[in-house]
Every structure is written in structure tokens, then in C-alpha cells.
C-alpha positions as a printed NumPy array, in Angstrom:
array([[ -0.097,  -0.312,   0.066],
       [  3.055,   2.364,   0.941],
       [  4.417,   1.938,  -2.61 ],
       [  1.129,   2.536,  -4.27 ],
       [  0.807,   5.831,  -2.632],
       [  4.627,   6.601,  -3.485],
       [  4.308,   6.241,  -6.888],
       [  0.613,   8.366,  -7.012],
       [  2.519,  11.117,  -4.824],
       [  5.736,  10.847,  -7.564],
       [  2.613,  10.919, -10.443],
       [  1.19 ,  14.006,  -8.648],
       [  4.781,  15.785,  -8.305],
       [  5.602,  15.269, -11.933],
       [  2.219,  16.957, -13.275],
       [  2.845,  19.636, -11.227],
       [  6.39 ,  20.157, -12.351],
       [  5.263,  19.842, -15.99 ],
       [  3.404,  23.308, -15.22 ],
       [ -0.116,  24.67 , -16.828],
       [ -0.355,  22.371, -19.696],
       [ -0.905,  19.113, -17.243],
       [ -3.74 ,  19.051, -16.855],
       [ -5.383,  19.258, -20.43 ],
       [ -2.67 ,  16.88 , -21.608],
       [ -4.054,  15.005, -19.473],
       [ -7.049,  15.111, -20.291],
       [ -6.506,  14.881, -23.998],
       [ -5.187,  11.83 , -23.342],
       [ -7.334,  10.475, -21.518],
       [ -9.817,  11.295, -23.688],
       [ -8.281,  10.099, -26.739],
       [ -7.712,   6.597, -25.363],
       [-11.487,   6.252, -24.541],
       [-12.105,   6.66 , -27.96 ],
       [ -9.239,   3.871, -28.988],
       [-11.463,   1.824, -26.615],
       [-14.226,   2.204, -27.729],
       [-13.281,   1.978, -31.65 ],
       [-11.337,  -0.724, -31.252],
       [-13.963,  -3.608, -29.824],
       [-16.22 ,  -1.833, -32.904],
       [-14.4  ,  -3.314, -35.204],
       [-13.363,  -6.079, -33.528],
       [-17.195,  -6.842, -32.833],
       [-18.031,  -6.77 , -36.932],
       [-15.045,  -8.688, -37.188],
       [-15.953, -11.227, -35.128],
       [-18.986, -14.335, -35.352],
       [-20.015, -13.019, -39.125],
       [-22.673, -15.608, -40.701],
       [-22.056, -16.716, -43.838],
       [-22.515, -15.478, -47.322],
       [-24.869, -17.866, -49.038],
       [-26.675, -16.966, -45.094],
       [-26.877, -13.127, -45.693],
       [-28.604, -14.043, -49.091],
       [-30.468, -17.005, -47.492],
       [-32.084, -13.741, -45.111],
       [-32.447, -11.687, -46.967],
       [-34.527, -13.836, -49.532],
       [-36.828, -15.011, -46.554],
       [-36.936, -10.563, -45.298],
       [-35.993, -12.362, -41.922],
       [-33.786,  -9.697, -39.925],
       [-30.532, -12.153, -38.694],
       [-30.119, -13.347, -35.204],
       [-27.678, -10.954, -33.384],
       [-26.846, -13.555, -30.518],
       [-25.096, -15.813, -32.928],
       [-23.781, -13.235, -35.438],
       [-22.801,  -9.434, -34.477],
       [-20.329,  -9.033, -37.189],
       [-20.57 ,  -6.417, -40.131],
       [-22.403,  -9.274, -42.798],
       [-25.303,  -9.595, -40.453],
       [-24.875,  -5.427, -39.828],
       [-25.354,  -4.839, -43.539],
       [-28.571,  -7.842, -43.633],
       [-30.233,  -5.937, -40.843],
       [-29.314,  -1.866, -42.279],
       [-30.82 ,  -3.296, -45.794],
       [-33.856,  -4.863, -44.259],
       [-35.344,  -1.837, -42.868],
       [-34.8  ,  -0.296, -45.876],
       [-35.886,  -2.843, -49.179],
       [-39.539,  -1.552, -50.566],
       [-39.417,  -4.802, -52.686],
       [-38.614,  -3.645, -55.846],
       [-35.406,  -5.487, -57.3  ],
       [-34.123,  -2.825, -59.439],
       [-34.669,  -0.181, -55.976],
       [-32.861,  -2.421, -53.754],
       [-29.87 ,  -3.191, -55.88 ],
       [-29.324,   0.68 , -54.993],
       [-30.525,  -0.305, -51.741],
       [-27.768,  -2.814, -51.315],
       [-25.443,   0.323, -52.048],
       [-26.295,   2.696, -49.907],
       [-26.23 ,   0.731, -47.083],
       [-23.025,  -0.936, -48.211],
       [-21.688,   2.921, -47.829],
       [-23.024,   4.062, -44.573],
       [-21.727,   0.894, -43.143],
       [-19.052,   0.807, -44.325],
       [-19.041,   5.218, -42.856],
       [-18.998,   3.663, -39.584],
       [-16.472,   2.043, -39.229],
       [-14.265,   5.489, -39.938],
       [-16.156,   7.639, -37.519],
       [-14.256,   9.431, -34.456],
       [-10.674,   8.07 , -35.829],
       [-10.908,  11.423, -36.915],
       [-11.552,  12.796, -33.426],
       [ -8.613,  10.416, -32.34 ],
       [ -6.373,  12.09 , -34.796],
       [ -7.27 ,  15.933, -33.763],
       [ -6.037,  15.082, -30.612],
       [ -2.9  ,  13.424, -30.534],
       [ -1.812,  16.03 , -32.868],
       [ -2.724,  18.499, -30.45 ],
       [ -0.784,  16.927, -27.77 ],
       [  2.615,  17.715, -28.948],
       [  1.953,  21.287, -29.177],
       [  0.125,  21.41 , -25.892],
       [  4.179,  20.129, -25.255],
       [  5.425,  22.492, -27.134],
       [  3.126,  25.799, -25.848],
       [  4.74 ,  23.888, -22.141],
       [  8.466,  24.601, -23.785],
       [  7.357,  27.731, -24.388],
       [  5.916,  28.941, -21.312],
       [  8.888,  27.115, -18.752],
       [ 11.656,  29.029, -21.191],
       [  9.597,  31.909, -20.383],
       [  9.414,  31.833, -16.795],
       [ 13.781,  30.435, -17.085],
       [ 14.337,  34.174, -18.454],
       [ 12.163,  35.413, -15.856],
       [ 14.614,  34.067, -13.024],
       [ 17.296,  34.914, -15.597],
       [ 16.315,  38.821, -14.969],
       [ 15.95 ,  38.351, -11.05 ],
       [ 18.59 ,  37.177,  -9.979],
       [ 21.405,  36.255, -12.86 ],
       [ 22.168,  32.921, -13.704],
       [ 23.537,  32.381, -10.345],
       [ 20.635,  31.245,  -9.008],
       [ 20.285,  27.117, -11.057],
       [ 17.336,  25.948,  -8.97 ],
       [ 15.18 ,  29.204,  -9.162],
       [ 16.637,  28.135, -13.247],
       [ 16.062,  24.567, -13.351],
       [ 12.185,  24.938, -12.323],
       [ 11.815,  26.473, -15.725],
       [ 13.776,  24.198, -17.818],
       [ 12.544,  21.069, -15.971],
       [  8.94 ,  22.353, -16.977],
       [  9.342,  22.907, -20.191],
       [ 11.671,  19.559, -20.769],
       [  8.402,  17.147, -18.729],
       [  5.744,  19.232, -21.012],
       [  7.368,  18.497, -23.88 ],
       [  8.268,  15.137, -22.6  ],
       [  4.147,  14.369, -21.831],
       [  3.381,  15.437, -25.4  ],
       [  5.654,  12.96 , -27.101],
       [  3.947,  10.542, -24.699],
       [  0.22 ,  11.156, -25.376],
       [  0.644,  11.541, -29.183],
       [  3.025,   8.569, -30.471],
       [  0.837,   6.087, -29.323],
       [ -2.227,   7.669, -30.545],
       [ -1.289,   8.539, -33.705],
       [ -0.058,   4.109, -34.288],
       [ -3.208,   3.307, -32.658],
       [ -5.232,   5.792, -34.8  ],
       [ -3.404,   4.518, -37.569],
       [ -4.066,   0.787, -36.8  ],
       [ -7.234,   1.469, -35.854],
       [ -7.452,   2.499, -39.891],
       [ -6.726,  -0.013, -41.144],
       [ -8.383,  -2.18 , -39.544],
       [-11.513,  -0.074, -40.707],
       [-10.13 ,  -0.442, -44.1  ],
       [ -9.44 ,  -4.323, -44.46 ],
       [-13.484,  -3.809, -43.069],
       [-15.307,  -1.685, -45.779],
       [-13.421,  -4.057, -48.863],
       [-15.386,  -6.332, -46.697],
       [-18.932,  -5.209, -47.303],
       [-17.759,  -3.607, -50.462],
       [-17.068,  -7.602, -51.858],
       [-20.852,  -8.215, -49.656],
       [-22.79 ,  -5.881, -51.45 ],
       [-21.725,  -7.029, -54.921],
       [-22.331, -10.438, -53.77 ],
       [-25.827,  -9.882, -52.542],
       [-26.451,  -7.352, -54.967],
       [-26.109, -10.137, -57.606],
       [-29.063, -12.101, -55.672],
       [-31.523,  -9.869, -55.47 ]])
């Protein structure tokens, strides 16, 4: 228990040394990772427990909604959304299928742009912290000269810690965004292929 409190106090001390930008950086980091985890779980759900294409075509022919307790992937979602929109007209239904595929495919990219923005803001906030830290250092120099090393260390520490934290937030965030974008792109290809397959059977 003592070890835990010791580490928590070190974290708060580190945040305090980083200056004013550490609070916004912490908030951005938490929000970004919440979105990353939510998006990752959603894309994983779209990839697993997919029904076969033939079963999807059969459900559409029978106008029957898929069992989401058994199938939870992108295929079941396309079938369900199409059945909600169809008008029992083969010509119109092909266009409806295309619209459904586009709508489902676009849902895979949701929140990725927000993650990118948050990850991009982090190093800029770190840079702002660097500027504020250097301003603080120059203020100390103007008042006490270069002889007060202890006072100067505070400003330099603020500059370095804020820059470090901004990079530590941004680099993993952009890495995970690219990983999720790759997963989303793969799913979009699968859904497009499924739309072509089902469209030929309408």
C-alpha cells in the first residue's frame, strides 16, 4: 500500500512540475484512449462471428432479420440495415443495397478523425509548455542572473516535462489511429465485396 501511495505522489509531483499544460494533456490523453478502446472493440465486433454470405442471401430472400445473439459481425449488420430500407422492388433494392453498404462502411471510420485531432494537439500543448517553461527561466535570469541554478531548474524542468508528455501522448495515439484505420479499411473491403455478392442475388 505504501508503494502505491508513493507512486501516486510521484505522478502528481511530475504533473505539478510540468506546469499549466499538464492538466489539458492528461484530459486529452484520457479522452483519446477512451475513444481508441471503444473504436477498437467496435471494429473487433464487426470482424468476429460473421455469418456466411450464403446465409445472408437467404435471410434477405426470406426477409428475415439475422439473429444478433449468434452473429454480431459486419455481414449481419449489412443484412439488418438493408431489410429496414428495402422496398420489395428489385431495381430499387439494388440501389438500396449500395446505399446500405456505403452507410455501414462509413461507420467504421467514425471517431478516427477525433482521435487524430487529439493526438495532434498533444505535441502542440507540449510545445506551449516548453515556451512557458523557457519564459519562466528567462524571468528568473532577469531577476537573479544566472547564479540561481535552483530557480532556473524549475523553468527548464517545466519545459522538458511538458514536451516529453506531449510526445508520450501523441506517438501511441497516432500509432493506434493508424492501426484502427487499417482495420477499418479491411472491413470496408469486405463489406463492399459482400454488397456486390448480395446485389447480384436481388
